[in-house]
Amino acid sequence: MSANYAVVLAAGQGTRMKSKLYKVLHPVCGKSMVEHVIGQIEQLNLTQIVTIIGYGGKQVKEVLGKRTEFAVQQEQLGTGHAVLQAEQILGEKKGTTLIICGDTPLFKAATLADLFAYHQQQKAAATILTAKAPDPTGYGRIIRDQAGNVAKIVEQKDTTPAEAAINEINTGVYCFDNQTLFQALHQVTNDNAQHEYYLTDVIEICQKSGQKVAAFAMKDFNESMGVNDRVALAKATSLMRQRINETQMRNGVTLIDPQNTYIDSDVQIGADTVIEPGVVLKGKTIIGENCLIGAHSQITASTIADNVTITASVLENAEMAEGSNIGPYSHLRPQAKIGPRVHIGNFVEVKKAEIGADTKVGHLTYVGDATLGRHINVGCGCVFVNYDGINKHHTTVGDYSFIGSSSNMVAPLQIADHAYVAAGSTITGDVAAHDMAIARGRQVNKAGYYDRYPVAKAAQQAEQAEKSFK
Ligand code: UD1
Ligand code: CA
């Protein structure tokens, strides 16, 4: 049976990145380069995907999991040697094999499908995906004969000046007749400037043995971009960002300033949501319809329902229900669950706490390890005191209760429904329904004491000065 396969090359160390992180694991818009590649080829319904891993391969395996099979290249002896490691899995099989590098994150499934189609239509043994590069430096060059047929690929370091001037480049993506590929790979030598076994030499081997070699020229060079260093990483990120932002806008999201909006590739946003400049949306964040995400908000792995307003705030692993709002300058930390129509005002921090529908936490408050019911008002400057230095403790506040400003709720603590905490209280014991708790020193007024203080003298002088001006 004839089938389609893919080999993803991801064993190179990526020395030019100068990084402890394995090259293909460097993220582009929140997702590693190799995941971008796998994500696209998964859309091609292939029979098998084999990823070549080597140095640092354990982490690549963890990231890709069951999405691909793996073959290990113990020593990085070149791209040809890398593909050969898939021989045990694919060598005998009949069909077409797509080869793609793990450091080319921008390829789209549609382009790869076009390559497959062209390869099959041409009945070629090998088809190279090529592009015209404004600056071909670093890429392998496509050498064509006088009839315009591909003769070979020459790597940058092996080029003559005339070859170096050619701007048609090898994108590093190919379709091969599978059995021809593995036969040819055994003939590749490392007789070149880098002493590596080049996959690209297979082209000349096929050509010389009379097999048909085709080339499919893609239009958008940017899509083929390979990332070998941090400069290219930034360029790829910028191109990917532009692509993501365009998709979001076409889906009905308003971006006030797309050049300055940073949305990771797995973020989902509903129609009619408006994103202001400087917003950063990371991880698997989901935002509903008709929300307003205000300037400079940062949202990571959070779920935001419809009609939510976020003003200059930071959210991580948090949830906000329909119609709620937050900010400016507030912080939702992991496991903050904000209920429907809840108002979180400015300078509020919420951590591992659930806040029920229609509750208000307006200003300068810390809510940690707590469950708040519905229709509660938490005054200004309250602290849910959750930590005794060793352990965290929990506070519960029931529906329709009122927490006066500047109160401390020392956990573990239960405040019932319809309970009232007087302002300035430090509450250390449970409060029953319909009770009022007050825990502060009683006020004492000392007659005439004002005049004992230096402020009194200063006030007197100021008043005299005012009079003399009149
Ligand atoms: C390669 C091509 C070049 C092409 C360019 C496109 C070769 C010899 N050259 O060059 O013609 O223009 O890609 O981006 O194929 N890898 C392994 N094992 C190895 C060596 C590399 O798995 O022993 C993997 C790397 O992880 C990487 C890919 O193969 O994902 C390409 O290797 P890289 O060293 O980046 O090749 P380039 O110099 O970019
Ligand atoms: Ca590369």
Coordinates of C-alpha atoms and ligand atoms in Angstrom, one line a residue:
M1 CA 0.0 0.0 0.0
S2 CA 1.3 3.5 -0.9
A3 CA 1.1 6.1 1.9
N4 CA 2.4 9.4 2.9
Y5 CA 5.0 9.8 5.8
A6 CA 7.0 12.7 7.3
V7 CA 10.4 12.9 8.9
V8 CA 11.0 15.9 11.1
L9 CA 14.7 16.7 11.7
A10 CA 15.2 17.9 15.3
A11 CA 18.5 16.4 16.5
G12 CA 20.9 19.3 15.8
Q13 CA 22.3 21.1 18.8
G14 CA 21.7 24.5 17.5
T15 CA 25.1 25.9 18.5
R16 CA 24.4 29.2 16.8
M17 CA 21.6 29.9 19.4
K18 CA 24.2 29.9 22.2
S19 CA 21.6 28.5 24.5
K20 CA 21.1 25.8 27.1
L21 CA 17.7 25.2 25.7
Y22 CA 17.6 22.8 22.8
K23 CA 17.1 24.8 19.5
V24 CA 13.8 23.4 18.3
L25 CA 12.3 24.0 21.8
H26 CA 12.8 27.7 21.6
P27 CA 9.3 29.2 21.6
V28 CA 7.8 31.3 18.8
C29 CA 4.6 33.1 20.1
G30 CA 4.4 30.8 23.0
K31 CA 4.9 27.4 21.3
S32 CA 8.1 25.6 20.5
M33 CA 9.3 25.7 16.9
V34 CA 9.0 21.9 16.6
E35 CA 5.4 22.0 17.9
H36 CA 4.5 24.5 15.2
V37 CA 6.0 22.1 12.6
I38 CA 4.2 19.1 14.0
G39 CA 0.9 21.1 14.3
Q40 CA 1.0 21.8 10.5
I41 CA 2.0 18.4 9.3
E42 CA -0.7 16.8 11.5
Q43 CA -3.2 18.5 9.2
L44 CA -2.0 16.5 6.3
N45 CA -3.4 13.1 7.5
L46 CA -0.1 11.3 7.1
T47 CA 0.2 7.6 8.0
Q48 CA 3.3 8.1 10.2
I49 CA 5.4 10.9 11.5
V50 CA 8.9 10.2 12.7
T51 CA 10.9 12.9 14.6
I52 CA 14.7 12.6 14.7
I53 CA 16.0 13.5 18.1
G54 CA 19.4 13.6 19.6
Y55 CA 21.1 15.8 22.1
G56 CA 18.5 17.1 24.5
G57 CA 16.0 14.7 22.9
K58 CA 14.3 13.8 26.2
Q59 CA 12.7 17.2 26.4
V60 CA 11.6 17.1 22.8
K61 CA 10.0 13.7 23.5
E62 CA 8.2 15.2 26.5
V63 CA 6.9 18.2 24.5
L64 CA 5.7 16.1 21.5
G65 CA 4.5 13.0 23.4
K66 CA 2.4 10.7 21.3
R67 CA 2.0 13.0 18.4
T68 CA 5.0 11.4 16.6
E69 CA 7.3 8.4 16.7
F70 CA 10.9 9.0 17.5
A71 CA 14.3 7.9 16.1
V72 CA 17.5 8.8 17.9
Q73 CA 20.5 10.1 16.2
Q74 CA 23.3 9.5 18.7
E75 CA 25.9 11.8 17.0
Q76 CA 24.9 14.8 14.9
L77 CA 26.7 13.9 11.7
G78 CA 24.5 15.9 9.3
T79 CA 21.0 16.1 8.0
G80 CA 21.5 13.0 5.7
H81 CA 22.7 10.9 8.6
A82 CA 19.7 12.2 10.6
V83 CA 17.1 11.0 8.1
L84 CA 18.9 7.6 7.9
Q85 CA 18.0 7.1 11.5
A86 CA 14.3 6.7 10.4
E87 CA 15.3 3.8 8.2
Q88 CA 14.4 1.2 10.8
I89 CA 10.8 2.6 11.0
L90 CA 10.2 3.6 7.4
G91 CA 12.9 2.1 5.2
E92 CA 10.9 -0.8 3.7
K93 CA 7.7 1.2 3.1
K94 CA 6.2 2.2 -0.2
G95 CA 5.0 5.7 -0.5
T96 CA 6.0 9.4 -0.3
T97 CA 8.0 10.9 2.5
L98 CA 8.0 14.6 3.4
I99 CA 11.1 15.8 5.1
I100 CA 11.0 19.1 7.1
C101 CA 13.3 20.7 9.7
G102 CA 12.2 21.4 13.2
D103 CA 13.6 24.9 13.0
T104 CA 11.3 26.2 10.3
P105 CA 8.2 27.2 12.4
L106 CA 6.4 29.2 9.8
F107 CA 5.5 26.6 7.2
K108 CA 1.8 26.3 6.6
A109 CA 0.0 23.0 6.0
A110 CA -1.5 24.3 2.7
T111 CA 2.0 24.8 1.3
L112 CA 3.1 21.3 2.3
A113 CA -0.1 19.9 0.7
D114 CA 0.7 21.8 -2.5
L115 CA 4.2 20.2 -2.5
F116 CA 2.8 16.7 -2.1
A117 CA 0.3 17.4 -5.0
Y118 CA 3.1 18.7 -7.2
H119 CA 5.4 15.8 -6.4
Q120 CA 2.7 13.3 -7.3
Q121 CA 1.6 15.2 -10.4
Q122 CA 5.3 15.4 -11.6
K123 CA 5.8 11.6 -10.8
A124 CA 9.1 12.7 -9.5
A125 CA 11.5 10.6 -7.3
A126 CA 12.4 13.8 -5.4
T127 CA 10.8 17.3 -5.2
I128 CA 12.5 20.2 -3.5
L129 CA 10.5 23.0 -2.1
T130 CA 12.4 26.1 -3.1
A131 CA 12.0 29.9 -2.5
K132 CA 13.6 33.1 -3.8
A133 CA 15.5 34.7 -1.0
P134 CA 16.2 38.5 -0.9
D135 CA 19.4 37.5 0.9
P136 CA 20.2 33.8 0.4
T137 CA 23.2 33.8 2.8
G138 CA 23.3 30.6 4.9
Y139 CA 20.9 28.6 2.8
G140 CA 21.7 25.8 0.3
R141 CA 21.5 27.1 -3.3
I142 CA 19.5 25.4 -6.0
I143 CA 21.7 24.7 -9.0
R144 CA 19.8 24.2 -12.3
D145 CA 21.2 23.0 -15.6
Q146 CA 20.8 24.8 -18.9
A147 CA 17.4 23.2 -19.5
G148 CA 16.3 24.6 -16.1
N149 CA 16.2 21.2 -14.4
V150 CA 17.6 20.9 -10.9
A151 CA 21.1 19.5 -10.9
K152 CA 22.1 19.7 -7.3
I153 CA 22.0 21.7 -4.1
V154 CA 25.2 23.3 -2.9
E155 CA 25.5 24.3 0.8
Q156 CA 26.6 27.9 1.6
K157 CA 30.1 26.8 2.8
D158 CA 30.7 24.8 -0.4
T159 CA 29.6 27.4 -2.9
T160 CA 31.7 29.0 -5.6
P161 CA 31.2 32.8 -5.9
A162 CA 28.9 32.2 -8.9
E163 CA 26.8 29.7 -7.0
A164 CA 26.7 32.0 -4.0
A165 CA 25.1 34.6 -6.1
I166 CA 22.1 32.4 -6.9
N167 CA 19.0 33.4 -4.9
E168 CA 16.9 30.4 -5.3
I169 CA 17.3 28.5 -2.0
N170 CA 16.5 25.1 -0.5
T171 CA 13.8 25.6 2.1
G172 CA 14.9 22.2 3.7
V173 CA 11.5 20.7 2.8
Y174 CA 11.3 17.8 0.3
C175 CA 9.0 15.0 -0.9
F176 CA 10.8 11.8 -1.8
D177 CA 9.8 8.4 -3.0
N178 CA 10.5 6.7 0.3
Q179 CA 12.5 3.7 -1.0
T180 CA 14.5 5.8 -3.4
L181 CA 15.4 8.1 -0.5
F182 CA 16.9 5.5 1.8
Q183 CA 18.8 3.8 -1.1
A184 CA 20.3 7.2 -2.0
L185 CA 21.1 8.1 1.6
H186 CA 23.5 5.1 1.8
Q187 CA 25.5 6.7 -1.0
V188 CA 26.0 10.1 0.7
T189 CA 29.5 10.9 1.8
N190 CA 30.9 13.6 4.1
D191 CA 33.3 14.9 1.6
N192 CA 32.5 18.6 2.0
A193 CA 33.5 21.8 3.9
Q194 CA 31.6 20.8 7.1
H195 CA 32.5 17.0 6.9
E196 CA 28.8 16.2 7.4
Y197 CA 26.5 13.8 5.6
Y198 CA 24.2 16.2 3.8
L199 CA 20.7 15.3 3.0
T200 CA 20.9 17.7 0.1
D201 CA 23.4 15.4 -1.7
V202 CA 20.6 12.9 -2.3
I203 CA 19.3 15.3 -5.0
E204 CA 22.4 15.0 -7.1
I205 CA 22.6 11.2 -6.5
C206 CA 19.0 10.9 -7.7
Q207 CA 19.6 13.1 -10.7
K208 CA 22.8 11.3 -11.8
S209 CA 21.1 7.9 -11.5
G210 CA 18.4 9.1 -14.0
Q211 CA 15.6 9.6 -11.5
K212 CA 13.3 12.6 -11.9
V213 CA 14.1 15.5 -9.6
A214 CA 11.5 18.3 -9.5
A215 CA 11.4 21.7 -7.7
F216 CA 8.3 23.4 -6.5
A217 CA 8.9 27.1 -6.0
M218 CA 6.8 28.7 -3.2
K219 CA 5.9 32.3 -3.4
D220 CA 6.4 33.5 0.2
F221 CA 10.1 33.2 1.3
N222 CA 9.2 34.4 4.8
E223 CA 7.1 31.2 5.3
S224 CA 10.2 29.1 4.7
M225 CA 12.4 30.9 7.1
G226 CA 14.8 28.8 9.1
V227 CA 15.9 29.8 12.6
N228 CA 19.5 29.3 13.4
D229 CA 20.2 32.2 15.8
R230 CA 18.4 34.7 18.0
V231 CA 18.2 37.3 15.3
A232 CA 16.2 34.9 13.1
L233 CA 14.2 33.8 16.2
A234 CA 13.0 37.4 16.7
K235 CA 12.2 37.8 13.0
A236 CA 10.2 34.5 12.9
T237 CA 8.4 35.6 16.1
S238 CA 7.5 38.9 14.5
L239 CA 6.2 37.2 11.3
M240 CA 4.2 34.7 13.3
R241 CA 2.8 37.5 15.5
Q242 CA 1.6 39.3 12.4
R243 CA 0.0 36.1 11.1
I244 CA -1.8 35.5 14.4
N245 CA -3.0 39.0 14.7
E246 CA -4.4 39.0 11.1
T247 CA -6.3 35.8 11.8
Q248 CA -7.7 37.3 15.0
M249 CA -8.8 40.4 13.2
R250 CA -10.4 38.4 10.4
N251 CA -12.3 36.5 13.1
G252 CA -13.9 39.7 14.3
V253 CA -11.5 40.9 17.0
T254 CA -10.5 44.6 17.1
L255 CA -6.8 45.2 17.6
I256 CA -6.3 48.9 18.1
D257 CA -2.5 48.6 17.3
P258 CA -1.6 45.2 15.8
Q259 CA 2.1 46.1 15.7
N260 CA 2.1 46.3 19.5
T261 CA -0.2 43.4 20.4
Y262 CA 1.3 40.1 21.5
I263 CA -0.9 37.1 21.2
D264 CA 0.3 33.6 21.6
S265 CA -0.7 31.0 18.9
D266 CA -3.1 29.0 21.1
V267 CA -5.1 32.0 22.4
Q268 CA -8.8 32.1 21.4
I269 CA -10.7 35.4 21.3
G270 CA -14.4 35.9 20.6
A271 CA -15.8 38.4 18.1
D272 CA -16.3 42.1 19.0
T273 CA -13.7 41.9 21.7
V274 CA -11.4 45.0 21.6
I275 CA -7.7 44.6 22.5
E276 CA -5.8 47.8 23.3
P277 CA -2.1 48.5 22.7
G278 CA 0.6 46.7 24.6
V279 CA -1.6 43.8 25.6
V280 CA 0.2 40.4 26.1
L281 CA -2.0 37.3 25.9
K282 CA -0.1 34.1 26.7
G283 CA -0.5 30.3 26.8
K284 CA -3.9 28.7 26.4
T285 CA -5.9 31.8 27.2
I286 CA -9.5 31.9 26.1
I287 CA -11.4 35.2 25.9
G288 CA -15.1 35.5 25.2
E289 CA -17.0 37.9 23.0
N290 CA -17.5 41.6 23.5
C291 CA -14.7 42.0 26.1
L292 CA -12.4 45.0 26.5
I293 CA -8.8 44.2 27.3
G294 CA -7.2 47.4 28.3
A295 CA -3.8 48.7 27.4
H296 CA -0.8 46.9 28.9
S297 CA -2.8 44.0 30.4
Q298 CA -0.9 40.7 30.7
I299 CA -3.0 37.5 30.7
T300 CA -1.6 34.0 30.9
A301 CA -3.4 30.7 30.7
S302 CA -6.7 32.3 31.8
T303 CA -10.3 31.9 30.9
I304 CA -12.4 35.1 30.4
A305 CA -16.1 34.9 29.6
D306 CA -18.2 37.3 27.5
N307 CA -18.6 41.0 28.3
V308 CA -15.6 41.3 30.7
T309 CA -13.5 44.4 31.1
I310 CA -9.9 44.2 32.1
T311 CA -8.0 47.4 32.7
A312 CA -4.2 47.4 32.9
S313 CA -4.1 44.2 35.0
V314 CA -2.1 41.0 35.3
L315 CA -3.9 37.6 35.3
E316 CA -2.3 34.1 35.5
N317 CA -4.2 30.8 35.6
A318 CA -7.3 32.7 36.6
E319 CA -11.0 32.7 35.5
M320 CA -13.4 35.7 35.1
A321 CA -17.1 35.0 34.5
E322 CA -19.5 36.9 32.3
G323 CA -19.8 40.6 32.9
S324 CA -17.1 40.9 35.5
N325 CA -14.5 43.6 35.5
I326 CA -11.0 44.3 37.0
G327 CA -8.5 47.1 37.3
P328 CA -6.7 49.2 36.9
Y329 CA -3.5 47.6 38.4
S330 CA -4.9 44.5 39.9
H331 CA -3.5 41.0 39.9
L332 CA -5.3 37.6 39.6
R333 CA -3.0 34.8 40.6
P334 CA -3.4 31.1 40.1
Q335 CA -6.9 29.7 41.0
A336 CA -8.5 33.0 41.3
K337 CA -12.1 32.5 40.2
I338 CA -14.1 35.6 39.7
G339 CA -17.9 35.2 39.4
P340 CA -20.4 36.8 37.1
R341 CA -20.7 40.6 37.3
V342 CA -18.1 40.8 40.1
H343 CA -16.2 44.1 40.4
I344 CA -12.6 44.0 41.3
G345 CA -11.2 47.5 41.5
N346 CA -7.7 48.8 41.7
F347 CA -4.7 47.4 43.5
V348 CA -6.4 44.2 44.4
E349 CA -4.6 40.8 44.6
V350 CA -6.6 37.6 44.5
K351 CA -5.0 34.2 44.9
K352 CA -6.7 30.7 45.2
A353 CA -10.0 32.3 45.9
E354 CA -13.5 32.1 44.6
I355 CA -15.6 35.2 44.5
G356 CA -19.4 34.8 44.0
A357 CA -21.7 36.7 41.7
D358 CA -22.2 40.4 42.1
T359 CA -19.6 40.8 44.9
K360 CA -17.5 43.9 44.9
V361 CA -13.8 44.1 46.0
G362 CA -13.1 47.7 45.2
H363 CA -9.7 48.8 46.4
L364 CA -6.4 47.9 47.9
T365 CA -7.3 44.4 49.1
Y366 CA -5.7 41.0 49.3
V367 CA -8.0 38.0 49.0
G368 CA -6.0 34.7 49.4
D369 CA -7.3 31.2 50.2
A370 CA -10.9 32.3 50.5
T371 CA -14.4 31.6 49.3
L372 CA -16.6 34.6 49.1
G373 CA -20.3 34.3 48.4
R374 CA -22.7 36.5 46.3
H375 CA -23.5 40.2 46.8
I376 CA -20.7 40.9 49.3
N377 CA -19.1 44.2 49.6
V378 CA -15.5 44.1 50.7
G379 CA -14.3 47.6 51.7
C380 CA -11.1 49.3 51.0
G381 CA -7.8 48.0 52.3
C382 CA -8.9 44.6 53.6
V383 CA -6.5 41.7 54.1
F384 CA -7.5 38.0 54.2
V385 CA -4.7 36.9 56.5
N386 CA -4.1 33.4 55.2
Y387 CA -0.5 32.5 56.3
D388 CA 0.8 31.8 59.7
G389 CA 4.4 31.5 58.6
I390 CA 4.1 27.7 58.0
N391 CA 0.7 26.9 56.7
K392 CA -2.1 28.5 54.6
H393 CA -5.6 28.7 56.1
H394 CA -9.0 29.3 54.5
T395 CA -11.7 32.0 55.1
T396 CA -15.3 31.7 54.0
V397 CA -17.6 34.7 53.7
G398 CA -21.4 34.1 53.2
D399 CA -23.8 35.8 50.8
Y400 CA -24.9 39.5 51.4
S401 CA -22.3 40.1 54.1
F402 CA -20.4 43.3 54.4
I403 CA -16.7 43.6 55.2
G404 CA -15.9 47.1 56.5
S405 CA -12.8 48.9 55.2
S406 CA -9.4 48.1 56.6
S407 CA -10.3 44.8 58.2
N408 CA -8.2 41.8 58.7
M409 CA -9.8 38.3 58.4
V410 CA -7.4 36.0 60.2
A411 CA -7.9 32.5 58.9
P412 CA -9.1 29.9 59.5
L413 CA -12.4 31.8 59.7
Q414 CA -16.0 31.5 58.8
I415 CA -18.2 34.5 58.4
A416 CA -21.8 33.5 57.7
D417 CA -24.4 35.0 55.3
H418 CA -25.8 38.4 56.2
A419 CA -23.0 39.1 58.6
Y420 CA -21.4 42.5 59.2
V421 CA -17.7 43.3 60.0
A422 CA -17.2 46.8 61.3
A423 CA -14.4 48.8 59.7
G424 CA -10.9 48.5 61.1
S425 CA -11.6 45.2 62.8
T426 CA -9.1 42.3 63.1
I427 CA -11.4 39.3 63.0
T428 CA -10.1 36.1 64.6
G429 CA -13.3 34.3 65.5
D430 CA -16.2 33.1 63.4
V431 CA -19.2 35.5 62.8
A432 CA -22.8 34.2 62.8
A433 CA -25.6 35.2 60.4
H434 CA -27.1 38.6 61.1
D435 CA -24.4 39.5 63.7
M436 CA -22.1 42.4 63.6
A437 CA -18.4 41.9 64.6
I438 CA -16.3 44.8 65.8
A439 CA -12.7 44.2 66.9
R440 CA -10.8 47.4 67.5
G441 CA -10.0 49.7 70.4
R442 CA -12.8 52.0 71.4
Q443 CA -12.3 55.7 70.5
V444 CA -11.3 58.1 73.3
N445 CA -11.2 61.9 72.7
K446 CA -8.8 63.9 74.9
A447 CA -10.0 67.5 75.2
G448 CA -7.4 70.2 74.1
Y449 CA -4.7 67.7 73.3
Y450 CA -4.2 69.2 69.8
D451 CA -2.4 72.2 71.2
R452 CA 0.3 70.0 72.8
Y453 CA 1.6 69.0 69.5
P454 CA 4.1 70.9 67.2
V455 CA 1.5 70.9 64.4
A456 CA -0.5 73.4 66.5
K457 CA 2.4 75.9 66.5
A458 CA 3.0 75.5 62.8
A459 CA -0.8 76.0 62.2
Q460 CA -0.7 79.2 64.2
Q461 CA 2.2 80.6 62.2
A462 CA 0.6 79.7 58.9
E463 CA -2.7 81.4 60.0
Q464 CA -0.8 84.6 61.0
A465 CA 1.1 84.6 57.7
E466 CA -2.2 84.3 55.8
K467 CA -3.7 87.3 57.7
S468 CA -0.6 89.5 57.0
F469 CA -1.1 88.9 53.2
K470 CA -4.7 90.3 53.3
Ligands
UD1_1 C1 19.7 23.1 6.0 C2 20.0 22.6 4.6 C3 20.0 23.8 3.7 C4 18.7 24.6 3.7 C5 18.4 25.0 5.2 C6 17.0 25.5 5.2 C7 21.4 20.6 4.7 C8 22.8 20.1 4.6 N1 21.3 21.9 4.5 O1 20.8 23.9 6.4 O2 20.3 23.4 2.3 O3 18.8 25.8 2.9 O4 18.4 23.8 6.0 O5 16.6 25.9 6.5 O6 20.5 19.8 4.9 N2 19.8 18.2 12.2 C9 19.7 16.9 12.7 N3 20.9 16.2 12.8 C10 22.1 16.7 12.3 C11 22.1 18.0 11.8 C12 20.9 18.7 11.7 O7 18.7 16.4 13.1 O8 23.1 15.9 12.4 C13 18.5 18.9 12.1 C14 18.5 20.2 12.9 O9 18.0 20.0 14.2 C15 17.7 21.2 12.1 C16 17.7 20.6 10.7 O10 18.3 19.3 10.8 O11 16.3 21.1 12.6 C17 18.6 21.5 9.8 O12 19.9 21.5 10.3 P1 20.7 22.9 10.3 O13 22.0 22.6 10.9 O14 19.9 24.0 10.9 O15 20.9 23.1 8.7 P2 21.1 24.4 7.9 O16 22.5 24.9 8.0 O17 20.0 25.4 8.3
CA2 CA 18.5 25.6 9.9

